[in-house]
Amino acid sequence: MTTVLVYLDHAGASLAKGERELLSLGASLGDVAVALAGEAEQTYLDGIGSYGVGTVYRPASAEVSDVLVAGKAVFLTEAVRAAGAGIVLLGNSYEAKEIAGRAGVRLESGVITDVVALDGDLTATKADFAGSYTVDCRVRTGIPILTIKPNSVEAAEAGISSSPREERLAVDVPVAAARVTGRTEKPASGRPELTEARVIVAGGRGVDGDFGPLEELADVLGGAVGASRAATDAGWIEHSAQIGQTGKTVSPQLYISVGISGAIQQKAGMQTSKVIVAINKDADSPVFEIADFGVVGDLRSVLPQATEEIRKRGL
Ligand SMILES: Cc1cc2nc3c(=O)[nH]c(=O)nc-3n(C[C@H](O)[C@H](O)[C@H](O)COP(=O)(O)OP(=O)(O)OC[C@H]3O[C@@H](n4cnc5c(N)ncnc54)[C@H](O)[C@@H]3O)c2cc1C
């Protein structure tokens, strides 16, 4: 059976949703091994075990994480060789994509990023050219290295209670010009991480500086709050909330676009969302071309009514 190596890099107490999705996908494709770059607590390792993972490869020295992505790419390469992996899966963060690219060069293997669906013969589906095309593609050289967008697969609990074997790998950490000198944890907002959220409420210039009603709607739906570049450039919300070509790419189950016109650069980051709802006061706004449901109206009256109705129904 093919060994599927899943690359994880999460320092924490439990597996993130995107990591559970990767392990579930891996288990559907073959025997799963894990390359774990960061430090992890026992509860996190137990979580990996519940997916029936046979081996967890870890770097022999924490130094791999001190040199941005270069050390992690070497570590992943060593783990692929040690595991004899036939498929490599990573998350879709900028860092994971860079690690995938560097490992691809080292392993002389093809890399596909931004994958939203993968079938049994490893045909991957992704959006290309700023979302203008949906493409089916396959790696034809070496070991397929694939970065998977969050929400592309259901995270199933494997429910197996196993204690994976741990193997430490010596990694020849490259001499790097840039080193990490410190880390500060981002204060938690209580909302899900944008790229992992099942529901996103995103606001644009039409919000006119007040994200309060969007936050209320996001909170009743258990969602995250995102934004167009016009809104982040105006300083109404932090830059990390930007969705689009030069922001984050997201694929939630539900994307509620509020006061956003739907420029191509915005669409590039969200049009693989499963259901798109647009609220815009201009019936001719291009956002309605990609929306599954549209509400033509002023967001200041539509949003409070929607939030109230959802609250009333206890959804
Ligand atoms: C190289 C490059 C990269 C870019 N990258 C990105 C990117 O990553 N992400 C991104 O989003 N953009 C990006 N842009 C910018 C992009 O081209 C658009 O300018 C931007 O997306 C517009 O943001 P917006 O839709 O919020 O604003 P606008 O286009 O001004 O649209 C505002 C909308 O709000 C509606 N509206 C106004 N008031 C209300 C109201 N009260 N109720 C309901 N609706 C209302 C209006 O009808 C309008 O449709 C990029 C541009 C370039 C050149």
XYZ file of C-alpha atoms and ligand atoms in Angstrom:
368
model
C 0.000 0.000 0.000
C 1.192 3.544 -0.757
C 2.602 5.482 2.166
C 1.086 8.950 2.383
C 3.294 11.402 4.265
C 1.345 14.251 5.873
C 3.403 17.289 6.835
C 2.233 18.998 10.047
C 3.735 22.018 11.699
C 1.465 22.962 14.544
C 2.746 23.672 18.007
C -0.136 23.121 20.366
C -2.332 20.909 22.453
C -4.674 19.558 19.777
C -4.867 19.067 16.022
C -6.247 22.021 14.060
C -9.264 21.355 11.825
C -7.160 21.629 8.645
C -4.698 19.086 10.058
C -7.514 16.627 10.791
C -8.704 17.082 7.208
C -5.220 16.278 5.873
C -4.975 13.139 8.022
C -8.458 12.026 6.901
C -7.552 12.553 3.257
C -4.255 10.722 3.784
C -6.051 7.749 5.373
C -8.338 7.532 2.325
C -5.303 7.248 0.031
C -3.002 4.815 1.863
C -0.992 4.186 5.029
C -0.375 7.482 6.780
C 2.939 8.654 8.237
C 3.479 12.146 9.607
C 6.397 14.573 9.320
C 6.020 16.844 12.350
C 8.287 19.870 12.248
C 7.250 21.729 15.402
C 7.077 20.921 19.092
C 3.859 19.256 20.242
C 2.149 18.238 23.449
C 1.201 14.615 24.206
C -2.514 15.344 23.558
C -1.578 16.493 20.051
C 0.419 13.315 19.446
C -2.533 11.256 20.748
C -4.718 13.072 18.192
C -2.347 11.968 15.415
C -2.523 8.403 16.775
C -6.310 8.391 16.464
C -5.892 8.452 12.663
C -3.973 5.188 12.689
C -0.674 6.879 11.866
C 2.161 4.345 11.931
C 5.219 6.585 12.237
C 5.808 10.202 13.210
C 9.054 11.602 11.856
C 10.501 14.507 13.816
C 13.686 16.525 13.393
C 16.518 15.573 15.744
C 17.131 19.250 16.467
C 14.719 22.180 16.972
C 17.125 24.205 14.803
C 15.052 23.382 11.663
C 12.452 25.918 12.774
C 15.004 28.688 13.312
C 15.764 29.336 9.653
C 12.368 30.209 8.199
C 11.315 27.528 5.713
C 14.681 26.247 4.473
C 15.273 23.843 7.380
C 11.723 22.531 7.279
C 12.018 21.794 3.547
C 15.163 19.725 4.170
C 13.417 17.957 7.042
C 10.407 17.129 4.843
C 12.728 15.790 2.130
C 14.470 13.516 4.652
C 11.105 12.342 6.004
C 9.842 11.493 2.485
C 12.981 9.363 1.932
C 12.797 7.695 5.354
C 9.096 6.853 4.911
C 9.463 5.727 1.293
C 6.417 7.954 0.703
C 4.456 7.751 -2.543
C 2.296 10.836 -1.873
C 3.001 13.955 0.213
C 0.215 16.168 1.589
C 0.622 19.601 3.170
C -1.698 22.417 4.218
C -2.086 25.436 1.969
C -0.508 28.261 3.993
C 2.103 30.393 2.250
C 4.748 28.682 4.373
C 3.505 25.178 3.541
C 3.445 26.043 -0.175
C 7.029 27.280 -0.041
C 8.146 24.171 1.827
C 6.367 22.047 -0.798
C 8.121 23.908 -3.609
C 11.559 23.576 -2.051
C 11.033 19.894 -1.245
C 9.793 19.381 -4.817
C 13.098 20.714 -6.171
C 15.109 18.500 -3.819
C 13.072 15.398 -4.677
C 12.764 16.259 -8.401
C 9.023 15.884 -7.962
C 5.977 17.744 -9.195
C 4.058 20.046 -6.835
C 0.406 21.108 -7.087
C -0.785 23.886 -4.776
C -4.272 25.187 -3.868
C -5.919 21.774 -4.359
C -9.672 21.805 -3.616
C -10.473 18.203 -4.597
C -8.459 15.045 -5.143
C -9.728 11.803 -6.625
C -8.437 8.264 -6.216
C -6.041 8.423 -9.199
C -4.577 11.658 -7.736
C -6.204 14.017 -10.240
C -6.269 17.319 -8.396
C -8.755 20.133 -8.974
C -7.704 23.754 -8.459
C -8.516 27.276 -9.620
C -5.914 29.002 -11.806
C -5.124 32.422 -13.294
C -6.736 34.380 -10.475
C -9.711 32.038 -10.469
C -10.477 32.403 -14.193
C -10.125 28.648 -14.826
C -10.865 25.506 -12.880
C -8.176 22.990 -13.765
C -7.827 19.218 -13.325
C -4.177 18.215 -13.161
C -1.846 15.383 -12.139
C 1.784 15.177 -11.105
C 3.686 13.213 -13.746
C 7.209 13.421 -12.338
C 8.442 11.910 -9.091
C 6.354 11.813 -5.911
C 3.161 13.930 -6.026
C 3.459 16.766 -3.494
C 0.079 18.401 -2.945
C -0.990 21.353 -0.805
C -4.664 21.054 0.129
C -6.962 23.971 0.836
C -8.880 23.808 4.113
C -12.534 22.675 3.862
C -11.804 20.573 0.762
C -12.507 17.292 2.570
C -14.507 16.314 5.657
C -12.376 15.750 8.732
C -13.376 12.258 9.868
C -12.216 10.914 13.224
C -10.405 7.677 12.533
C -11.176 6.633 16.098
C -8.199 4.278 16.223
C -6.194 4.286 19.426
C -2.611 3.762 18.345
C 0.733 5.015 19.586
C 2.720 5.910 16.499
C 6.396 5.011 16.438
C 8.544 8.158 16.705
C 11.644 8.469 14.546
C 14.026 11.396 14.888
C 15.775 12.435 11.684
C 19.134 14.177 11.495
C 18.667 17.257 9.316
C 21.481 19.133 7.666
C 20.085 22.622 8.358
C 21.163 25.056 5.626
C 23.197 28.106 6.554
C 20.576 30.825 6.197
C 20.861 34.587 5.985
C 17.650 35.080 7.946
C 16.991 33.451 11.322
C 13.923 33.546 13.557
C 14.864 35.427 16.728
C 11.533 35.383 18.578
C 7.868 34.437 18.384
C 4.824 36.215 19.811
C 1.477 34.490 19.959
C -1.334 36.322 18.167
C -4.129 37.244 20.618
C -7.090 34.901 20.058
C -10.263 36.537 18.668
C -12.482 33.617 19.654
C -13.462 33.243 15.988
C -12.148 30.488 13.727
C -9.028 31.043 11.629
C -10.052 32.608 8.293
C -8.595 29.914 6.061
C -10.203 27.122 8.109
C -13.623 28.656 8.805
C -16.728 26.888 7.450
C -18.509 30.261 7.312
C -16.987 33.630 6.381
C -18.675 37.019 6.454
C -16.532 39.392 4.383
C -16.930 43.141 4.132
C -15.805 45.703 1.577
C -15.862 49.435 0.978
C -19.653 49.411 1.330
C -19.233 48.643 5.045
C -17.971 52.212 5.423
C -15.758 51.531 8.422
C -18.219 49.652 10.651
C -17.575 45.902 10.800
C -19.793 45.535 13.918
C -22.879 44.160 12.091
C -20.664 41.701 10.150
C -19.052 40.489 13.375
C -22.483 39.926 14.905
C -23.614 37.868 11.902
C -20.335 35.915 11.909
C -20.757 35.166 15.617
C -24.276 33.766 15.316
C -23.030 31.509 12.501
C -19.778 30.543 14.265
C -17.849 32.105 11.385
C -14.821 34.265 10.698
C -14.707 37.852 9.429
C -12.820 38.668 6.235
C -12.461 41.728 4.024
C -11.716 43.101 0.584
C -8.522 45.010 -0.001
C -10.448 48.295 -0.069
C -11.498 47.647 3.539
C -8.062 46.574 4.789
C -6.325 49.441 2.955
C -8.723 51.850 4.654
C -7.527 50.479 8.009
C -11.022 49.306 9.052
C -9.747 45.793 9.784
C -6.295 44.170 10.010
C -4.459 43.203 6.813
C -4.493 39.515 7.761
C -8.267 39.595 7.070
C -7.769 40.394 3.374
C -9.146 37.813 0.957
C -8.108 37.728 -2.682
C -5.238 37.561 -5.100
C -2.842 39.342 -2.756
C -4.601 38.191 0.404
C -5.766 34.825 1.663
C -7.476 32.207 -0.470
C -10.458 30.649 1.254
C -12.966 27.889 0.439
C -15.609 27.903 3.157
C -18.944 26.110 2.952
C -20.629 29.536 3.077
C -19.146 32.907 2.025
C -21.284 35.972 2.712
C -19.994 38.914 0.700
C -21.164 42.251 2.091
C -20.647 45.588 0.330
C -18.016 44.081 -1.990
C -18.222 44.697 -5.751
C -16.569 41.383 -6.740
C -13.444 42.541 -8.588
C -11.397 39.766 -10.248
C -8.688 40.090 -7.562
C -11.277 39.532 -4.811
C -12.859 36.594 -6.676
C -9.445 34.955 -6.989
C -9.459 34.335 -3.254
C -13.011 33.138 -2.657
C -14.756 31.776 -5.721
C -14.167 28.134 -4.795
C -16.443 28.708 -1.770
C -19.252 26.123 -1.794
C -22.135 28.625 -1.433
C -21.760 32.357 -2.052
C -24.309 34.862 -0.751
C -23.898 38.482 -1.854
C -25.441 41.525 -0.179
C -25.020 44.676 -2.242
C -27.186 47.732 -2.834
C -26.275 47.829 -6.553
C -28.215 45.193 -8.521
C -25.663 45.460 -11.368
C -22.668 44.727 -9.153
C -20.437 41.997 -10.712
C -20.492 40.076 -7.429
C -23.973 38.827 -8.341
C -22.462 36.975 -11.348
C -20.775 34.478 -9.012
C -23.315 34.520 -6.176
C -25.593 31.541 -5.544
C -27.969 33.807 -3.622
C -28.139 37.587 -3.794
C -29.803 40.256 -1.686
C -30.082 43.698 -3.296
C -30.266 46.089 -0.404
C -28.499 48.310 2.062
C -26.312 46.188 4.323
C -27.227 48.355 7.286
C -30.787 47.094 7.136
C -30.175 43.588 5.674
C -27.521 42.415 8.147
C -29.338 43.151 11.439
C -32.469 41.461 10.086
C -30.521 38.374 8.982
C -28.721 38.143 12.334
C -31.964 38.554 14.254
C -33.773 35.894 12.209
C -30.930 33.382 12.599
C -30.842 34.051 16.356
C -34.596 33.587 16.602
C -34.437 30.250 14.806
C -31.492 29.170 16.971
C -29.539 28.014 13.907
C -2.511 43.762 -8.145
C -3.806 43.907 -7.397
C -4.083 43.026 -6.387
C -5.290 43.130 -5.662
N -5.554 42.231 -4.673
C -6.773 42.269 -4.090
C -7.138 41.294 -3.119
O -6.358 40.412 -2.754
N -8.376 41.365 -2.572
C -9.292 42.326 -2.919
O -10.412 42.318 -2.387
N -8.953 43.270 -3.819
C -7.725 43.271 -4.388
N -7.400 44.246 -5.289
C -8.316 45.398 -5.430
C -9.511 45.134 -6.326
O -9.173 45.419 -7.664
C -10.695 46.036 -5.920
O -10.280 47.384 -5.978
C -11.236 45.765 -4.527
O -11.510 44.388 -4.382
C -12.513 46.577 -4.315
O -12.966 46.368 -3.021
P -14.519 46.511 -2.694
O -15.296 45.557 -3.517
O -14.653 46.416 -1.220
O -14.818 48.030 -3.083
P -15.672 48.612 -4.286
O -15.257 48.055 -5.581
O -15.647 50.085 -4.108
O -17.143 48.072 -4.009
C -17.924 48.460 -2.937
C -19.301 47.834 -3.122
O -20.090 48.108 -1.974
C -21.425 48.340 -2.417
N -22.059 49.131 -1.370
C -21.776 50.408 -1.007
N -22.538 50.797 0.047
C -23.325 49.727 0.349
C -24.336 49.508 1.331
N -24.664 50.435 2.233
N -24.959 48.291 1.345
C -24.659 47.326 0.436
N -23.700 47.499 -0.526
C -23.040 48.678 -0.561
C -21.285 49.059 -3.743
O -22.434 48.891 -4.522
C -20.060 48.343 -4.330
O -20.457 47.252 -5.145
C -6.206 44.160 -5.986
C -5.902 45.049 -7.020
C -4.718 44.927 -7.723
C -4.433 45.883 -8.833
